[in-house]
PDB file of C-alpha atoms in Angstrom:
ATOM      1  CA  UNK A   1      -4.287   6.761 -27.386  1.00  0.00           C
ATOM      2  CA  UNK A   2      -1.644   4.903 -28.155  1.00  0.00           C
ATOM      3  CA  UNK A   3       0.381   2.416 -25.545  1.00  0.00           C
ATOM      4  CA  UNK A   4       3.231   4.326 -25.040  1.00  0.00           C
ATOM      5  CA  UNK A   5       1.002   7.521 -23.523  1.00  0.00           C
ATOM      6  CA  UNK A   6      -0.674   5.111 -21.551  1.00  0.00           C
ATOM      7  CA  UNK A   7       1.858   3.785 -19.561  1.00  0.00           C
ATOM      8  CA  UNK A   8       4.578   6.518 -19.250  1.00  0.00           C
ATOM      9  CA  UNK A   9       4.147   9.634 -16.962  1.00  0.00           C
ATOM     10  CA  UNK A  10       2.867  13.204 -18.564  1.00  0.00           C
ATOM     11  CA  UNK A  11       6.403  15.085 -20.010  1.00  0.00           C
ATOM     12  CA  UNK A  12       8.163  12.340 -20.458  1.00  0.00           C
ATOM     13  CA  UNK A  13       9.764  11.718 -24.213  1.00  0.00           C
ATOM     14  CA  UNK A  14      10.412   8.162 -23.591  1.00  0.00           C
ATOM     15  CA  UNK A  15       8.817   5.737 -26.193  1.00  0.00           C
ATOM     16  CA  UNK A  16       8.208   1.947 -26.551  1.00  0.00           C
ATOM     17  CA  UNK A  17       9.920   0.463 -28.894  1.00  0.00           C
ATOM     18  CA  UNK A  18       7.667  -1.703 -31.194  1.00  0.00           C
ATOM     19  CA  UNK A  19       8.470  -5.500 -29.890  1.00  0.00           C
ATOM     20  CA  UNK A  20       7.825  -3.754 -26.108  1.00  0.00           C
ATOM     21  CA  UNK A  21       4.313  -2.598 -27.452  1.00  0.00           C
ATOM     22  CA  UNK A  22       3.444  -5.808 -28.900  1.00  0.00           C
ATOM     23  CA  UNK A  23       4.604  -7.562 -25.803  1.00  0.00           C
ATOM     24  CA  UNK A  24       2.451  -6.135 -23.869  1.00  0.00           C
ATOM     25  CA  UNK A  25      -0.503  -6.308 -25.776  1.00  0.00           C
ATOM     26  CA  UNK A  26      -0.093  -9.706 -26.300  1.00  0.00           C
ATOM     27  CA  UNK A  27       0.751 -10.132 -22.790  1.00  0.00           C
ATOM     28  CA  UNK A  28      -2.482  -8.859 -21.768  1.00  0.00           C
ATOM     29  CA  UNK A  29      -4.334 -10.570 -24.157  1.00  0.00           C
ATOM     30  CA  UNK A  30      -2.991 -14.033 -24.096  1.00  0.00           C
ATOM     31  CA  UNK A  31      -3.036 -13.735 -19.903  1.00  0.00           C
ATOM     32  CA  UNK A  32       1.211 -14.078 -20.016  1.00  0.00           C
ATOM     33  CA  UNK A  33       4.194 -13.626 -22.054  1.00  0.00           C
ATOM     34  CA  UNK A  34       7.597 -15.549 -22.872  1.00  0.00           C
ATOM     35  CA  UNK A  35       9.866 -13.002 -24.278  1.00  0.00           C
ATOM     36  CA  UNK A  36      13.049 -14.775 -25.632  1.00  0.00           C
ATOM     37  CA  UNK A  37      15.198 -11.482 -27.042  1.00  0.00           C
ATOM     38  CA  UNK A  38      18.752 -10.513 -27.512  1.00  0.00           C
ATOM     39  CA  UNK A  39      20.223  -8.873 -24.416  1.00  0.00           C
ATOM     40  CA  UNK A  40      19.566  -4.933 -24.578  1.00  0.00           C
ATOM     41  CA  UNK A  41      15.879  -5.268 -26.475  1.00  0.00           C
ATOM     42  CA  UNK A  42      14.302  -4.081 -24.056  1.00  0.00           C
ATOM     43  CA  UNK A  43      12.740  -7.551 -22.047  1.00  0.00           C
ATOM     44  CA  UNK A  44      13.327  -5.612 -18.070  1.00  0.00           C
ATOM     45  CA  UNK A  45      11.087  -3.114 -19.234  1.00  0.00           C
ATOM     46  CA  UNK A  46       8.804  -4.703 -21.022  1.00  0.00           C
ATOM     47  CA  UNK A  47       8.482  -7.054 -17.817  1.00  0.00           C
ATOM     48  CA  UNK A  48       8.276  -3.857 -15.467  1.00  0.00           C
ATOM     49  CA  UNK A  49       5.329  -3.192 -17.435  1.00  0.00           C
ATOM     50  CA  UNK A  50       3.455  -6.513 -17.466  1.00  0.00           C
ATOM     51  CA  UNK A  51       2.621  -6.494 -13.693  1.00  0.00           C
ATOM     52  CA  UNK A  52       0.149  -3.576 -14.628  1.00  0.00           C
ATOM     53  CA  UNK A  53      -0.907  -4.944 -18.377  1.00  0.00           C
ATOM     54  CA  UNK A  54      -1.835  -8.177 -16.075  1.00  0.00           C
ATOM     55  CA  UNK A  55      -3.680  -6.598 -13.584  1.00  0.00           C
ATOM     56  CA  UNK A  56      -1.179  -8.012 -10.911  1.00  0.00           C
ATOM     57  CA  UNK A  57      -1.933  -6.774  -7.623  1.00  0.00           C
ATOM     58  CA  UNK A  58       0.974  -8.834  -5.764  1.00  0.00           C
ATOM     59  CA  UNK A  59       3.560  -9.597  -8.471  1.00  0.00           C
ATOM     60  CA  UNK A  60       6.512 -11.925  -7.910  1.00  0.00           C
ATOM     61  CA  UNK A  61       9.669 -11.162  -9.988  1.00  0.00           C
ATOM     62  CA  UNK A  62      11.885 -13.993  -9.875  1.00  0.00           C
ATOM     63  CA  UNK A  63      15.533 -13.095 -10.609  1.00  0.00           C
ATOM     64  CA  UNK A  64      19.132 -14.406 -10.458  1.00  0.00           C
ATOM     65  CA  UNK A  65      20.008 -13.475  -6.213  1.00  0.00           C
ATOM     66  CA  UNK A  66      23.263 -11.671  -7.885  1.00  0.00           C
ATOM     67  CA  UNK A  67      20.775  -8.979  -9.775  1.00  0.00           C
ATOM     68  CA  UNK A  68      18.484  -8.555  -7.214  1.00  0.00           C
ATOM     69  CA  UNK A  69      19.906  -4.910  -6.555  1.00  0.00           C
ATOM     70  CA  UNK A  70      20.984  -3.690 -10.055  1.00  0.00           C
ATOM     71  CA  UNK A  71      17.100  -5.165 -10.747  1.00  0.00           C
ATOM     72  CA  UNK A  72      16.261  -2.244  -7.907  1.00  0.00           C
ATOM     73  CA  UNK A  73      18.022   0.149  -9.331  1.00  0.00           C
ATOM     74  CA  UNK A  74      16.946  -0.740 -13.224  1.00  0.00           C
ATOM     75  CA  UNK A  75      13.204   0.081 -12.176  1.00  0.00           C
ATOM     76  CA  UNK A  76      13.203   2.783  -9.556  1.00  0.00           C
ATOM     77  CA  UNK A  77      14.894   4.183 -13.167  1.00  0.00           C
ATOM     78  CA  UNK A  78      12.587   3.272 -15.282  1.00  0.00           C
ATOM     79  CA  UNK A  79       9.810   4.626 -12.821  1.00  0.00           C
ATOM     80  CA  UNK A  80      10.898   8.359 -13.865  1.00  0.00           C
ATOM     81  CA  UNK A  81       9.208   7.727 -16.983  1.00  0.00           C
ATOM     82  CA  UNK A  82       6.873   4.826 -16.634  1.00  0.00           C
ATOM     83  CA  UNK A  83       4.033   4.008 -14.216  1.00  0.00           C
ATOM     84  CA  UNK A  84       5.686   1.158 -12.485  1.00  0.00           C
ATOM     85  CA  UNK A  85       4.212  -0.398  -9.815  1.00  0.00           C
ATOM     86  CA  UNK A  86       5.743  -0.635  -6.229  1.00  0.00           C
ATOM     87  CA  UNK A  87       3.600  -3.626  -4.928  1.00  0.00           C
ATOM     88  CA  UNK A  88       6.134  -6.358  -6.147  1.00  0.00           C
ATOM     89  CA  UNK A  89       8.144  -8.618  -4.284  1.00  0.00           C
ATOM     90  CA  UNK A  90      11.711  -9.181  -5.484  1.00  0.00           C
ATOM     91  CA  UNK A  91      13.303 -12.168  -4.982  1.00  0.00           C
ATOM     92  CA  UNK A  92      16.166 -14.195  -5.850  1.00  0.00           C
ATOM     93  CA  UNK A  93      16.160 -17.633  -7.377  1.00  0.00           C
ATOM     94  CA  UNK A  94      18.449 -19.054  -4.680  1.00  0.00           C
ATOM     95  CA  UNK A  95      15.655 -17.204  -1.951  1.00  0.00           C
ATOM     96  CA  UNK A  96      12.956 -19.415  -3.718  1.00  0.00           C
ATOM     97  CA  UNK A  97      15.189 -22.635  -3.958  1.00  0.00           C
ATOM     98  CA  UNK A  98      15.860 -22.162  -0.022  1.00  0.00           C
ATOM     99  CA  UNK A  99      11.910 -21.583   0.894  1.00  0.00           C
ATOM    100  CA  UNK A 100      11.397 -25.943   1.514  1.00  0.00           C
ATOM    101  CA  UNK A 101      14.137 -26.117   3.858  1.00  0.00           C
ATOM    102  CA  UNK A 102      12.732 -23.168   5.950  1.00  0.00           C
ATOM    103  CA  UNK A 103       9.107 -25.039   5.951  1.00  0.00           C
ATOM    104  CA  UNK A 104       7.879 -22.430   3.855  1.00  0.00           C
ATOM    105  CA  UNK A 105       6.446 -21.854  -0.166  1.00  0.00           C
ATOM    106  CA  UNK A 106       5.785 -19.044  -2.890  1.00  0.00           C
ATOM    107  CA  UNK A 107       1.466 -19.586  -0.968  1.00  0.00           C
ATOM    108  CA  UNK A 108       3.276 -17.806   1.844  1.00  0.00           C
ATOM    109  CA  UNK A 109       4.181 -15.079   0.107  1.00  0.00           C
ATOM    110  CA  UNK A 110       2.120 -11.663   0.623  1.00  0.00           C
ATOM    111  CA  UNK A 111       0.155 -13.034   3.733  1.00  0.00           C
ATOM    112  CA  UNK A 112      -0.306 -16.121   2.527  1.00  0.00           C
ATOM    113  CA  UNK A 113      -1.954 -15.220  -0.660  1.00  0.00           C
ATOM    114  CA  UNK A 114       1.100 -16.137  -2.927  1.00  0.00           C
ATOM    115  CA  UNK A 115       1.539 -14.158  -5.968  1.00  0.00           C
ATOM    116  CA  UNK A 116      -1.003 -13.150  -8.411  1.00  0.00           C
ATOM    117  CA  UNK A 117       1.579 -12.639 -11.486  1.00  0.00           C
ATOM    118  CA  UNK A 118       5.143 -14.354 -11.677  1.00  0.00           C
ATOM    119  CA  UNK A 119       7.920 -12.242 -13.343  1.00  0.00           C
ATOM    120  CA  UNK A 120      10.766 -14.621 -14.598  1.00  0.00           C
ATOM    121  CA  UNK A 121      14.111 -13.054 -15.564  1.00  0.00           C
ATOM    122  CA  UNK A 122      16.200 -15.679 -17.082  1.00  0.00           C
ATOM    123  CA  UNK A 123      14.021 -18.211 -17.344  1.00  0.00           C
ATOM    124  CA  UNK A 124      16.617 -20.702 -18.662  1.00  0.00           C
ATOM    125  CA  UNK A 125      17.082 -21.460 -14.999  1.00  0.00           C
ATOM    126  CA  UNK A 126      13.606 -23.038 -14.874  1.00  0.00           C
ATOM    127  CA  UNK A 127      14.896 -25.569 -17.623  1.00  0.00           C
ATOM    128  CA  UNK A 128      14.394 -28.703 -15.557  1.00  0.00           C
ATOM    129  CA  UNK A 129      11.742 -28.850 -13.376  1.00  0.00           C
ATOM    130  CA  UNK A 130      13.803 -32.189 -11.711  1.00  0.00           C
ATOM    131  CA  UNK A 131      16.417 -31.100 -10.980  1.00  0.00           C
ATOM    132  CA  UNK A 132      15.113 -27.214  -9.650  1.00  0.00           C
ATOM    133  CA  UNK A 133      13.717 -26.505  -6.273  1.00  0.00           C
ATOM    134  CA  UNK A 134      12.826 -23.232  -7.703  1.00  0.00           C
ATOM    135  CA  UNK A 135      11.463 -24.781 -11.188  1.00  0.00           C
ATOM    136  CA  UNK A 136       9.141 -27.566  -9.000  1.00  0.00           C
ATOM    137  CA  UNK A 137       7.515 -24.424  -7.083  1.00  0.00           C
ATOM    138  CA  UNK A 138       7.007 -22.517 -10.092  1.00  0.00           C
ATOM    139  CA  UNK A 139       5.564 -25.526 -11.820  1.00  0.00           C
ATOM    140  CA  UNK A 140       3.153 -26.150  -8.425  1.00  0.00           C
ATOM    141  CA  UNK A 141       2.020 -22.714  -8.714  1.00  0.00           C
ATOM    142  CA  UNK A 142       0.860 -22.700 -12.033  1.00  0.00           C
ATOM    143  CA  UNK A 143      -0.708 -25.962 -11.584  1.00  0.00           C
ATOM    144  CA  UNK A 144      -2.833 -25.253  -8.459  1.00  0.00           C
ATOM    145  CA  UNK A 145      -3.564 -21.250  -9.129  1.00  0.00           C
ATOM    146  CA  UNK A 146      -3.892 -21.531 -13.096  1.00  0.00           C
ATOM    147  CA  UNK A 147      -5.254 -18.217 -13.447  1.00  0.00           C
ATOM    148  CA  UNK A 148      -1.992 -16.971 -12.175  1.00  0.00           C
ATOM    149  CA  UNK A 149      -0.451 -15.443 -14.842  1.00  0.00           C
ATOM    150  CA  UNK A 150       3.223 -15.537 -15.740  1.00  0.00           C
ATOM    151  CA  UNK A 151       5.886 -13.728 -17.601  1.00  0.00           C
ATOM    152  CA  UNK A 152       9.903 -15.099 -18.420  1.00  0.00           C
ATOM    153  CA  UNK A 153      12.267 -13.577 -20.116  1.00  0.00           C
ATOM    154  CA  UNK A 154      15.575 -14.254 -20.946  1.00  0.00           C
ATOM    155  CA  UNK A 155      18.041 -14.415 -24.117  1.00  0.00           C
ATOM    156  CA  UNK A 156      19.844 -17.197 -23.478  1.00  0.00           C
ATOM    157  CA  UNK A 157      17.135 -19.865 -24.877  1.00  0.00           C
ATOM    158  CA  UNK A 158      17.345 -18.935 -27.908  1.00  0.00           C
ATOM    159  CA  UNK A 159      20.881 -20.139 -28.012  1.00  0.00           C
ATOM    160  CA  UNK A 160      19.836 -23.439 -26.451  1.00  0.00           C
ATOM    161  CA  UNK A 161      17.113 -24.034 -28.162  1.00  0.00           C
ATOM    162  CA  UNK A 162      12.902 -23.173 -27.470  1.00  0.00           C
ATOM    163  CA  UNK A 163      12.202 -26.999 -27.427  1.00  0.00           C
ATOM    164  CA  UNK A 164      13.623 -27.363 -24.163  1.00  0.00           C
ATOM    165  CA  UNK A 165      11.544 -24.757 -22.626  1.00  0.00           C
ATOM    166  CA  UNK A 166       7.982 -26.094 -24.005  1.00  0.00           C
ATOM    167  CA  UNK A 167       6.782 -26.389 -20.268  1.00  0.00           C
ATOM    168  CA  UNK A 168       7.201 -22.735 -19.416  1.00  0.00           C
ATOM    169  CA  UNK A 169       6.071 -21.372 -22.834  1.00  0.00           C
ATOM    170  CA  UNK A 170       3.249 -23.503 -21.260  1.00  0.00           C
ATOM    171  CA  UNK A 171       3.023 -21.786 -18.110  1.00  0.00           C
ATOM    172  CA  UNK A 172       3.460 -18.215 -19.808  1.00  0.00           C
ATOM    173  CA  UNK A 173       0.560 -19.042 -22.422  1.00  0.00           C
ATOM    174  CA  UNK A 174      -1.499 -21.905 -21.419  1.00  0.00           C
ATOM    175  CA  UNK A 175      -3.208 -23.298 -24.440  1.00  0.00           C
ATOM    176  CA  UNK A 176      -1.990 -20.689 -26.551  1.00  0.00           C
ATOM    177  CA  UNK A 177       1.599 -22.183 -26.390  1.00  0.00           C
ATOM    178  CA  UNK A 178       3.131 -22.530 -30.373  1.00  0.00           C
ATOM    179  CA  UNK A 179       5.033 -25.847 -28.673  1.00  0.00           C
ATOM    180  CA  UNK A 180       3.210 -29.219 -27.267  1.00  0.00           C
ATOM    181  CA  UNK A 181       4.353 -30.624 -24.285  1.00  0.00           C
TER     182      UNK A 181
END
């Protein structure tokens, strides 16, 4: 059976498109993804998708705090047509930036557990792990819980440039990352 009937509910007509199929394939092969795409290809989705094709069972998805309800919205859309899961936790990238000063980090997250899966949505804004409150969790996630798997997206880098992102191609894909550190 293909992908698309996989993942979608019985009578729906909706389709993958291509790139969204390979995406997750290669998402759940490789053990993450880093999905750099124009803006309307399909990367929310495709995302949406991921926490399942990963296995997640207490995603984080990690947006900008201004799209944290249109984000809402987006997937309780998508869910009339897709399986997507309800077990995530939404937040904001100014929630996560704010988590030090309240004594607090992404481990206390779903009872202390911390996420299984991180969901990036414009992951430009993890460009300098420095100068980033959120970026320097991130980063001490992946290093301490490596088999945490990860997922950013965004459309912006390829305007800037995928050099500058080499460490969270890293995170997304581990060794299999096309870009050295």
């Amino acid at each position: 059976m293909e992908l698309t009937g996989l993942l979608r509910h019985p009578g729906s007509a909706q389709a993958l498109r291509p790139i969204q199929a390979i995406g997750l394939a290669e998402a759940a092969h490789c053990g993450g993804l880093a999905a750099i795409a124009r803006v309307g290809a399909g990367k929310k989705l495709l995302a949406a998708l991921a926490m399942d094709a990963l296995g997640a069972k207490r995603p984080l998805l990690l947006v900008p705090g201004g799209l944290k309800g249109k984000t809402e919205r987006e997937l309780a859309a998508y869910r009339r047509d897709w399986r997507i899961p309800t077990f995530y936790r939404l937040l904001g990238y100014e929630d996560v930036s704010r988590m030090p000063m309240q004594g607090t980090s992404l481990q206390d997250l779903f009872g202390g557990l911390g996420p299984d899966a991180l969901i990036c949505d414009e992951f430009h804004r993890l460009r300098r792990v420095r100068d980033s409150a959120v970026a320097r969790q991130v980063a001490h996630r992946k290093a301490t819980h490596t088999e945490c798997p990860m997922v950013a997206r965004s459309g912006t880098p390829a305007r800037e440039g995928v050099a500058a992102y080499a460490h969270v191609l890293a995170w997304c894909l581990g060794e299999g990352s096309p870009l050295p550190l």
